[in-house]
Amino acid sequence: TRGASASTKPTARTLLKRPPPAMPSAIRERLNDEIKAAMKGALKDRLAVLRFISAALKQQEIDTRTDLDDTAVIAILTKMTNQRRESISQFDAAGRTDLSDKERAELKVVEEFLPAAMSAEEVEDCIAKALAATGAASIKDMGKVMNTLRPQLMGRADMATVSNLIKQRLGG
């Protein structure tokens, strides 16, 4: 009988199965809930953006063959917000307010899934702690400081601004 022996032999399908994620992404779960709500509410534009976010996350999972945790999701969402901001500035410069308005609406939806932004004082405090922890004294140590700060500030502060603040502190 075919059924009895099939369960004992590993097949290609069972060998390729991914293990369950160690910790499911809370952001991913919230995104799925928002997609369902947008479907029920017939919010076409919002649904399109939410599906775009979901597709970007799924693509990253396929590319890396791993399940994304919240840190990876935040990194992807941050990249998406940066792309939207760049598009907005280019559309505004070209006088295309219709397209820039659309990008602004998309940006609002993407930003809903990012953690709350840190205040300037909180960023300064994190930078001071990182400088003390790494013992950074010159601009050569900037990489160490940025590597220390990146996990804490990703998605919560503009990393270009953080980089400039560190340069000022290190005399660069």
PDB file of N, CA and C in Angstrom, residues 72-112:
ATOM      1  N   ALA A  72      13.576  42.921  10.896  1.00  0.00           N
ATOM      2  CA  ALA A  72      13.686  42.879   9.436  1.00  0.00           C
ATOM      3  C   ALA A  72      12.506  43.587   8.777  1.00  0.00           C
ATOM      4  N   VAL A  73      11.317  43.433   9.351  1.00  0.00           N
ATOM      5  CA  VAL A  73      10.126  44.101   8.808  1.00  0.00           C
ATOM      6  C   VAL A  73      10.288  45.611   8.913  1.00  0.00           C
ATOM      7  N   ILE A  74      10.796  46.079  10.042  1.00  0.00           N
ATOM      8  CA  ILE A  74      11.007  47.514  10.238  1.00  0.00           C
ATOM      9  C   ILE A  74      12.024  48.040   9.236  1.00  0.00           C
ATOM     10  N   ALA A  75      13.073  47.267   8.977  1.00  0.00           N
ATOM     11  CA  ALA A  75      14.080  47.697   7.997  1.00  0.00           C
ATOM     12  C   ALA A  75      13.449  47.846   6.609  1.00  0.00           C
ATOM     13  N   ILE A  76      12.596  46.918   6.223  1.00  0.00           N
ATOM     14  CA  ILE A  76      11.930  46.993   4.915  1.00  0.00           C
ATOM     15  C   ILE A  76      10.975  48.179   4.871  1.00  0.00           C
ATOM     16  N   LEU A  77      10.216  48.377   5.943  1.00  0.00           N
ATOM     17  CA  LEU A  77       9.279  49.502   5.986  1.00  0.00           C
ATOM     18  C   LEU A  77      10.023  50.836   5.960  1.00  0.00           C
ATOM     19  N   THR A  78      11.163  50.903   6.629  1.00  0.00           N
ATOM     20  CA  THR A  78      11.969  52.128   6.610  1.00  0.00           C
ATOM     21  C   THR A  78      12.444  52.425   5.196  1.00  0.00           C
ATOM     22  N   LYS A  79      12.877  51.390   4.502  1.00  0.00           N
ATOM     23  CA  LYS A  79      13.312  51.559   3.117  1.00  0.00           C
ATOM     24  C   LYS A  79      12.154  52.060   2.255  1.00  0.00           C
ATOM     25  N   MET A  80      10.966  51.520   2.490  1.00  0.00           N
ATOM     26  CA  MET A  80       9.797  51.954   1.723  1.00  0.00           C
ATOM     27  C   MET A  80       9.454  53.419   2.000  1.00  0.00           C
ATOM     28  N   THR A  81       9.575  53.851   3.260  1.00  0.00           N
ATOM     29  CA  THR A  81       9.287  55.253   3.579  1.00  0.00           C
ATOM     30  C   THR A  81      10.308  56.171   2.928  1.00  0.00           C
ATOM     31  N   ASN A  82      11.571  55.747   2.925  1.00  0.00           N
ATOM     32  CA  ASN A  82      12.601  56.563   2.274  1.00  0.00           C
ATOM     33  C   ASN A  82      12.334  56.690   0.781  1.00  0.00           C
ATOM     34  N   GLN A  83      11.913  55.604   0.153  1.00  0.00           N
ATOM     35  CA  GLN A  83      11.580  55.648  -1.273  1.00  0.00           C
ATOM     36  C   GLN A  83      10.413  56.600  -1.516  1.00  0.00           C
ATOM     37  N   ARG A  84       9.411  56.548  -0.664  1.00  0.00           N
ATOM     38  CA  ARG A  84       8.242  57.436  -0.819  1.00  0.00           C
ATOM     39  C   ARG A  84       8.645  58.901  -0.657  1.00  0.00           C
ATOM     40  N   ARG A  85       9.477  59.179   0.334  1.00  0.00           N
ATOM     41  CA  ARG A  85       9.912  60.567   0.549  1.00  0.00           C
ATOM     42  C   ARG A  85      10.688  61.092  -0.646  1.00  0.00           C
ATOM     43  N   GLU A  86      11.555  60.262  -1.201  1.00  0.00           N
ATOM     44  CA  GLU A  86      12.325  60.657  -2.376  1.00  0.00           C
ATOM     45  C   GLU A  86      11.395  60.924  -3.557  1.00  0.00           C
ATOM     46  N   SER A  87      10.417  60.052  -3.753  1.00  0.00           N
ATOM     47  CA  SER A  87       9.452  60.239  -4.842  1.00  0.00           C
ATOM     48  C   SER A  87       8.662  61.528  -4.664  1.00  0.00           C
ATOM     49  N   ILE A  88       8.258  61.798  -3.436  1.00  0.00           N
ATOM     50  CA  ILE A  88       7.491  63.017  -3.156  1.00  0.00           C
ATOM     51  C   ILE A  88       8.299  64.248  -3.528  1.00  0.00           C
ATOM     52  N   SER A  89       9.581  64.278  -3.136  1.00  0.00           N
ATOM     53  CA  SER A  89      10.402  65.453  -3.451  1.00  0.00           C
ATOM     54  C   SER A  89      10.592  65.602  -4.959  1.00  0.00           C
ATOM     55  N   GLN A  90      10.755  64.485  -5.656  1.00  0.00           N
ATOM     56  CA  GLN A  90      10.919  64.563  -7.112  1.00  0.00           C
ATOM     57  C   GLN A  90       9.628  64.992  -7.797  1.00  0.00           C
ATOM     58  N   PHE A  91       8.493  64.478  -7.346  1.00  0.00           N
ATOM     59  CA  PHE A  91       7.210  64.862  -7.945  1.00  0.00           C
ATOM     60  C   PHE A  91       6.894  66.330  -7.666  1.00  0.00           C
ATOM     61  N   ASP A  92       7.213  66.797  -6.452  1.00  0.00           N
ATOM     62  CA  ASP A  92       6.990  68.210  -6.123  1.00  0.00           C
ATOM     63  C   ASP A  92       7.871  69.104  -6.993  1.00  0.00           C
ATOM     64  N   ALA A  93       9.119  68.687  -7.195  1.00  0.00           N
ATOM     65  CA  ALA A  93      10.038  69.479  -8.021  1.00  0.00           C
ATOM     66  C   ALA A  93       9.560  69.537  -9.472  1.00  0.00           C
ATOM     67  N   ALA A  94       8.900  68.483  -9.918  1.00  0.00           N
ATOM     68  CA  ALA A  94       8.414  68.441 -11.296  1.00  0.00           C
ATOM     69  C   ALA A  94       7.018  69.053 -11.435  1.00  0.00           C
ATOM     70  N   GLY A  95       6.439  69.483 -10.307  1.00  0.00           N
ATOM     71  CA  GLY A  95       5.113  70.090 -10.354  1.00  0.00           C
ATOM     72  C   GLY A  95       3.987  69.080 -10.495  1.00  0.00           C
ATOM     73  N   ARG A  96       4.231  67.827 -10.161  1.00  0.00           N
ATOM     74  CA  ARG A  96       3.206  66.786 -10.260  1.00  0.00           C
ATOM     75  C   ARG A  96       2.571  66.565  -8.897  1.00  0.00           C
ATOM     76  N   THR A  97       1.708  67.483  -8.503  1.00  0.00           N
ATOM     77  CA  THR A  97       1.087  67.401  -7.181  1.00  0.00           C
ATOM     78  C   THR A  97       0.161  66.196  -7.064  1.00  0.00           C
ATOM     79  N   ASP A  98      -0.448  65.780  -8.182  1.00  0.00           N
ATOM     80  CA  ASP A  98      -1.334  64.617  -8.120  1.00  0.00           C
ATOM     81  C   ASP A  98      -0.568  63.364  -7.696  1.00  0.00           C
ATOM     82  N   LEU A  99       0.609  63.173  -8.257  1.00  0.00           N
ATOM     83  CA  LEU A  99       1.415  62.004  -7.910  1.00  0.00           C
ATOM     84  C   LEU A  99       2.034  62.141  -6.520  1.00  0.00           C
ATOM     85  N   SER A 100       2.434  63.351  -6.162  1.00  0.00           N
ATOM     86  CA  SER A 100       3.020  63.535  -4.830  1.00  0.00           C
ATOM     87  C   SER A 100       1.965  63.337  -3.748  1.00  0.00           C
ATOM     88  N   ASP A 101       0.718  63.731  -4.016  1.00  0.00           N
ATOM     89  CA  ASP A 101      -0.360  63.498  -3.053  1.00  0.00           C
ATOM     90  C   ASP A 101      -0.607  62.007  -2.865  1.00  0.00           C
ATOM     91  N   LYS A 102      -0.540  61.263  -3.954  1.00  0.00           N
ATOM     92  CA  LYS A 102      -0.727  59.809  -3.888  1.00  0.00           C
ATOM     93  C   LYS A 102       0.392  59.179  -3.064  1.00  0.00           C
ATOM     94  N   GLU A 103       1.619  59.620  -3.289  1.00  0.00           N
ATOM     95  CA  GLU A 103       2.764  59.101  -2.532  1.00  0.00           C
ATOM     96  C   GLU A 103       2.650  59.455  -1.045  1.00  0.00           C
ATOM     97  N   ARG A 104       2.168  60.668  -0.748  1.00  0.00           N
ATOM     98  CA  ARG A 104       1.978  61.077   0.653  1.00  0.00           C
ATOM     99  C   ARG A 104       0.962  60.169   1.349  1.00  0.00           C
ATOM    100  N   ALA A 105      -0.121  59.830   0.643  1.00  0.00           N
ATOM    101  CA  ALA A 105      -1.129  58.940   1.210  1.00  0.00           C
ATOM    102  C   ALA A 105      -0.533  57.559   1.477  1.00  0.00           C
ATOM    103  N   GLU A 106       0.271  57.073   0.532  1.00  0.00           N
ATOM    104  CA  GLU A 106       0.927  55.780   0.716  1.00  0.00           C
ATOM    105  C   GLU A 106       1.910  55.835   1.881  1.00  0.00           C
ATOM    106  N   LEU A 107       2.636  56.946   1.992  1.00  0.00           N
ATOM    107  CA  LEU A 107       3.600  57.115   3.071  1.00  0.00           C
ATOM    108  C   LEU A 107       2.916  57.042   4.429  1.00  0.00           C
ATOM    109  N   LYS A 108       1.749  57.667   4.552  1.00  0.00           N
ATOM    110  CA  LYS A 108       1.004  57.620   5.818  1.00  0.00           C
ATOM    111  C   LYS A 108       0.670  56.188   6.203  1.00  0.00           C
ATOM    112  N   VAL A 109       0.247  55.392   5.237  1.00  0.00           N
ATOM    113  CA  VAL A 109      -0.119  54.004   5.517  1.00  0.00           C
ATOM    114  C   VAL A 109       1.110  53.209   5.947  1.00  0.00           C
ATOM    115  N   VAL A 110       2.218  53.377   5.249  1.00  0.00           N
ATOM    116  CA  VAL A 110       3.446  52.644   5.595  1.00  0.00           C
ATOM    117  C   VAL A 110       3.920  53.049   6.987  1.00  0.00           C
ATOM    118  N   GLU A 111       3.861  54.329   7.298  1.00  0.00           N
ATOM    119  CA  GLU A 111       4.350  54.818   8.593  1.00  0.00           C
ATOM    120  C   GLU A 111       3.519  54.308   9.767  1.00  0.00           C
ATOM    121  N   GLU A 112       2.278  53.896   9.512  1.00  0.00           N
ATOM    122  CA  GLU A 112       1.444  53.350  10.584  1.00  0.00           C
ATOM    123  C   GLU A 112       2.063  52.109  11.214  1.00  0.00           C
TER     124      GLU A 112
END
